Amino acid sequence: MYNITFILTNPQMGENIGAAARAMANFGLKELRLVAPRDGWPSESAQAMSSGAFTHMHDVQVFPTLADALHDITFAYATTARPRDMVKDVFTPRQAARQTLSRTDTGKTAFVFGGERAGLGNDDVARCNAIITAPTNPDFSSLNLGQGVLMVAYELFMTAQEENIPPAEGTQHTPAPIKNFDNLFGRLEEKLDEGGFFRDEGLRPKITRNLRNTLMRAQLTEQEINTFHGVIRALSAPRS
Amino acid sequence: MYNITFILTNPQMGENIGAAARAMANFGLKELRLVAPRDGWPSESAQAMSSGAFTHMHDVQVFPTLADALHDITFAYATTARPRDMVKDVFTPRQAARQTLSRTDTGKTAFVFGGERAGLGNDDVARCNAIITAPTNPDFSSLNLGQGVLMVAYELFMTAQEENIPPAEGTQHTPAPIKNFDNLFGRLEEKLDEGGFFRDEGLRPKITRNLRNTLMRAQLTEQEINTFHGVIRALSAPRS
């Protein structure tokens, strides 16, 4: 969707590469690069874990070093939870997504992820322009590789849509005109009367108002109002 | 951090329960409920996959049915990618997080996730107040369980941090626990039966589901539920 690539440096388990690819494809990202994957490439376990994600992506490219993988990149984010003794901007995934999507140049952005064991080394981080640290519970902050990839991919997708997020789709739901509801409610009140519901006439206005208010919150559709007419009819049918 | 619980219904693999717990703990969420986990509970594979997450959480609670797991919940979101033939609001995880964090009542919110195989059934969705659908690539939208949990947990954490959501000035309308609603609904169904409402037994599940769904939208308070018990009593009283 954008000129973006994800780079996994020294990934160990094929399963995690597969999970990362799946998360990328879920959010429309197509370009994955691997730096010296421990178990080689291609990988059957990556395929199995990906649920078919690779068919939605470009061919995976493999490089011997991070420097090689970054050869055509114009801006790289290193993802890491550990603070580094480096002068580098640190962003959340959301901030990085906003920054990336509002970039006006024609360059290519990389998101660089470390291996499962030790994450990114200082040298790797130093090759990148900025750091992404996901906000997490400080007492339990370790994310696995697939989850880290998911979070960044999700923010890119979500942020791209956000200015244009479609309104919450409650809209298939078209409430009936209030008049139809009034008919229903009048019927209910009549039947309640017959059943001796209003024992205290003084309380009738308040009780009726509350009941109406409650039912109106449901914002009934025409069809639902018809159903409720049936409900009242059935409930107030003569018992044998 | 908030009065929030995550519910996994019919989870199959312990590994996925562990991954879900890890994602929850990463974002400071402590309460996990399981509905009829296929391989039982406790689970060694869940422990192994959790990277120690359970030590940061309350004890996992196990329930035989979703209805039981929802007994003290006042608002439940069903997470599902599939559109349903039901009148229910559909939110993104971010919208649901904002809504949850700006709720003014003292109730408890549940996020309900389906099993790996088939997700949530229609009856499960009907028991919830609203739907969450994650925005994903339409060509490749299937998320695994742990990833779905991560996305919702992340949005709750992130939204709480990033936006200083002022409490909604509301009516302090505190919905009753879903269990109380279930009692009311059971009573209604019984009386409808007596009144010959279900002429076609084959349609009963669908009609019942739609009726439940409609009434749940009103988010009844305890007092309103009591009122409705009176309504049903009065409507079904013997006529002279």
PDB file of N, CA and C in Angstrom, chain A residues 6-12 17 32-41 60-70 112-115 120 124 127:
ATOM      1  N   PHE A   6       9.267  -4.300   5.799  1.00  0.00           N
ATOM      2  CA  PHE A   6       9.552  -4.779   7.150  1.00  0.00           C
ATOM      3  C   PHE A   6      10.790  -5.668   7.057  1.00  0.00           C
ATOM      4  N   ILE A   7      11.699  -5.493   7.979  1.00  0.00           N
ATOM      5  CA  ILE A   7      12.938  -6.284   7.960  1.00  0.00           C
ATOM      6  C   ILE A   7      13.070  -7.055   9.272  1.00  0.00           C
ATOM      7  N   LEU A   8      13.190  -8.374   9.169  1.00  0.00           N
ATOM      8  CA  LEU A   8      13.451  -9.186  10.358  1.00  0.00           C
ATOM      9  C   LEU A   8      14.938  -9.543  10.364  1.00  0.00           C
ATOM     10  N   THR A   9      15.658  -9.071  11.366  1.00  0.00           N
ATOM     11  CA  THR A   9      17.087  -9.382  11.420  1.00  0.00           C
ATOM     12  C   THR A   9      17.342 -10.589  12.305  1.00  0.00           C
ATOM     13  N   ASN A  10      18.090 -11.539  11.794  1.00  0.00           N
ATOM     14  CA  ASN A  10      18.433 -12.755  12.528  1.00  0.00           C
ATOM     15  C   ASN A  10      17.255 -13.456  13.186  1.00  0.00           C
ATOM     16  N   PRO A  11      16.176 -13.646  12.427  1.00  0.00           N
ATOM     17  CA  PRO A  11      15.060 -14.385  13.025  1.00  0.00           C
ATOM     18  C   PRO A  11      15.475 -15.838  13.214  1.00  0.00           C
ATOM     19  N   GLN A  12      14.951 -16.467  14.255  1.00  0.00           N
ATOM     20  CA  GLN A  12      15.343 -17.842  14.545  1.00  0.00           C
ATOM     21  C   GLN A  12      14.313 -18.833  14.024  1.00  0.00           C
ATOM     22  N   ILE A  17       8.579 -16.149  11.656  1.00  0.00           N
ATOM     23  CA  ILE A  17       8.577 -15.457  10.356  1.00  0.00           C
ATOM     24  C   ILE A  17       7.191 -15.586   9.730  1.00  0.00           C
ATOM     25  N   LEU A  32       8.573  -8.053   2.664  1.00  0.00           N
ATOM     26  CA  LEU A  32       9.288  -8.583   3.823  1.00  0.00           C
ATOM     27  C   LEU A  32      10.725  -8.926   3.428  1.00  0.00           C
ATOM     28  N   ARG A  33      11.667  -8.476   4.250  1.00  0.00           N
ATOM     29  CA  ARG A  33      13.070  -8.822   4.035  1.00  0.00           C
ATOM     30  C   ARG A  33      13.605  -9.544   5.260  1.00  0.00           C
ATOM     31  N   LEU A  34      14.456 -10.520   5.031  1.00  0.00           N
ATOM     32  CA  LEU A  34      15.062 -11.256   6.128  1.00  0.00           C
ATOM     33  C   LEU A  34      16.566 -11.036   6.098  1.00  0.00           C
ATOM     34  N   VAL A  35      17.154 -10.839   7.266  1.00  0.00           N
ATOM     35  CA  VAL A  35      18.609 -10.766   7.377  1.00  0.00           C
ATOM     36  C   VAL A  35      19.094 -12.028   8.063  1.00  0.00           C
ATOM     37  N   ALA A  36      19.841 -12.834   7.321  1.00  0.00           N
ATOM     38  CA  ALA A  36      20.472 -14.040   7.857  1.00  0.00           C
ATOM     39  C   ALA A  36      19.568 -14.860   8.775  1.00  0.00           C
ATOM     40  N   PRO A  37      18.460 -15.369   8.226  1.00  0.00           N
ATOM     41  CA  PRO A  37      17.581 -16.215   9.056  1.00  0.00           C
ATOM     42  C   PRO A  37      18.320 -17.485   9.494  1.00  0.00           C
ATOM     43  N   ARG A  38      18.273 -17.790  10.774  1.00  0.00           N
ATOM     44  CA  ARG A  38      19.055 -18.891  11.329  1.00  0.00           C
ATOM     45  C   ARG A  38      18.817 -20.213  10.605  1.00  0.00           C
ATOM     46  N   ASP A  39      17.538 -20.506  10.313  1.00  0.00           N
ATOM     47  CA  ASP A  39      17.219 -21.803   9.735  1.00  0.00           C
ATOM     48  C   ASP A  39      17.056 -21.756   8.217  1.00  0.00           C
ATOM     49  N   GLY A  40      17.556 -20.693   7.601  1.00  0.00           N
ATOM     50  CA  GLY A  40      17.532 -20.607   6.144  1.00  0.00           C
ATOM     51  C   GLY A  40      16.187 -20.180   5.586  1.00  0.00           C
ATOM     52  N   TRP A  41      16.180 -20.048   4.278  1.00  0.00           N
ATOM     53  CA  TRP A  41      14.964 -19.640   3.576  1.00  0.00           C
ATOM     54  C   TRP A  41      14.967 -20.259   2.205  1.00  0.00           C
ATOM     55  N   VAL A  60       9.795 -12.839  -0.714  1.00  0.00           N
ATOM     56  CA  VAL A  60      10.651 -12.455   0.406  1.00  0.00           C
ATOM     57  C   VAL A  60      12.086 -12.321  -0.100  1.00  0.00           C
ATOM     58  N   GLN A  61      12.757 -11.246   0.326  1.00  0.00           N
ATOM     59  CA  GLN A  61      14.159 -11.063  -0.062  1.00  0.00           C
ATOM     60  C   GLN A  61      15.063 -11.365   1.130  1.00  0.00           C
ATOM     61  N   VAL A  62      16.165 -12.036   0.872  1.00  0.00           N
ATOM     62  CA  VAL A  62      17.073 -12.404   1.960  1.00  0.00           C
ATOM     63  C   VAL A  62      18.408 -11.700   1.767  1.00  0.00           C
ATOM     64  N   PHE A  63      18.940 -11.125   2.846  1.00  0.00           N
ATOM     65  CA  PHE A  63      20.209 -10.390   2.797  1.00  0.00           C
ATOM     66  C   PHE A  63      21.155 -10.913   3.865  1.00  0.00           C
ATOM     67  N   PRO A  64      22.453 -10.814   3.609  1.00  0.00           N
ATOM     68  CA  PRO A  64      23.404 -11.310   4.611  1.00  0.00           C
ATOM     69  C   PRO A  64      23.548 -10.386   5.820  1.00  0.00           C
ATOM     70  N   THR A  65      23.373  -9.088   5.626  1.00  0.00           N
ATOM     71  CA  THR A  65      23.537  -8.159   6.756  1.00  0.00           C
ATOM     72  C   THR A  65      22.427  -7.116   6.729  1.00  0.00           C
ATOM     73  N   LEU A  66      22.220  -6.453   7.856  1.00  0.00           N
ATOM     74  CA  LEU A  66      21.214  -5.400   7.910  1.00  0.00           C
ATOM     75  C   LEU A  66      21.600  -4.254   6.976  1.00  0.00           C
ATOM     76  N   ALA A  67      22.886  -3.974   6.919  1.00  0.00           N
ATOM     77  CA  ALA A  67      23.334  -2.904   6.021  1.00  0.00           C
ATOM     78  C   ALA A  67      22.888  -3.185   4.588  1.00  0.00           C
ATOM     79  N   ASP A  68      23.009  -4.426   4.156  1.00  0.00           N
ATOM     80  CA  ASP A  68      22.565  -4.784   2.812  1.00  0.00           C
ATOM     81  C   ASP A  68      21.052  -4.617   2.663  1.00  0.00           C
ATOM     82  N   ALA A  69      20.343  -5.042   3.691  1.00  0.00           N
ATOM     83  CA  ALA A  69      18.878  -4.975   3.614  1.00  0.00           C
ATOM     84  C   ALA A  69      18.383  -3.533   3.570  1.00  0.00           C
ATOM     85  N   LEU A  70      19.220  -2.639   4.089  1.00  0.00           N
ATOM     86  CA  LEU A  70      18.818  -1.223   4.132  1.00  0.00           C
ATOM     87  C   LEU A  70      19.284  -0.435   2.907  1.00  0.00           C
ATOM     88  N   VAL A 112      12.439  -2.184  11.308  1.00  0.00           N
ATOM     89  CA  VAL A 112      13.420  -3.239  11.550  1.00  0.00           C
ATOM     90  C   VAL A 112      13.157  -3.909  12.900  1.00  0.00           C
ATOM     91  N   PHE A 113      13.054  -5.230  12.865  1.00  0.00           N
ATOM     92  CA  PHE A 113      12.763  -6.007  14.068  1.00  0.00           C
ATOM     93  C   PHE A 113      13.931  -6.943  14.379  1.00  0.00           C
ATOM     94  N   GLY A 114      14.236  -7.093  15.660  1.00  0.00           N
ATOM     95  CA  GLY A 114      15.328  -7.976  16.062  1.00  0.00           C
ATOM     96  C   GLY A 114      14.903  -9.426  16.161  1.00  0.00           C
ATOM     97  N   GLY A 115      15.859 -10.310  16.384  1.00  0.00           N
ATOM     98  CA  GLY A 115      15.567 -11.732  16.539  1.00  0.00           C
ATOM     99  C   GLY A 115      14.903 -12.018  17.881  1.00  0.00           C
ATOM    100  N   LEU A 120      17.400  -6.406  18.749  1.00  0.00           N
ATOM    101  CA  LEU A 120      18.394  -5.730  17.911  1.00  0.00           C
ATOM    102  C   LEU A 120      19.639  -5.367  18.721  1.00  0.00           C
ATOM    103  N   ASP A 124      22.910  -2.512  15.122  1.00  0.00           N
ATOM    104  CA  ASP A 124      21.718  -2.495  14.265  1.00  0.00           C
ATOM    105  C   ASP A 124      20.917  -1.224  14.512  1.00  0.00           C
ATOM    106  N   ARG A 127      22.181   1.861  12.939  1.00  0.00           N
ATOM    107  CA  ARG A 127      21.981   1.994  11.489  1.00  0.00           C
ATOM    108  C   ARG A 127      20.638   2.605  11.130  1.00  0.00           C
TER     109      ARG A 127
END
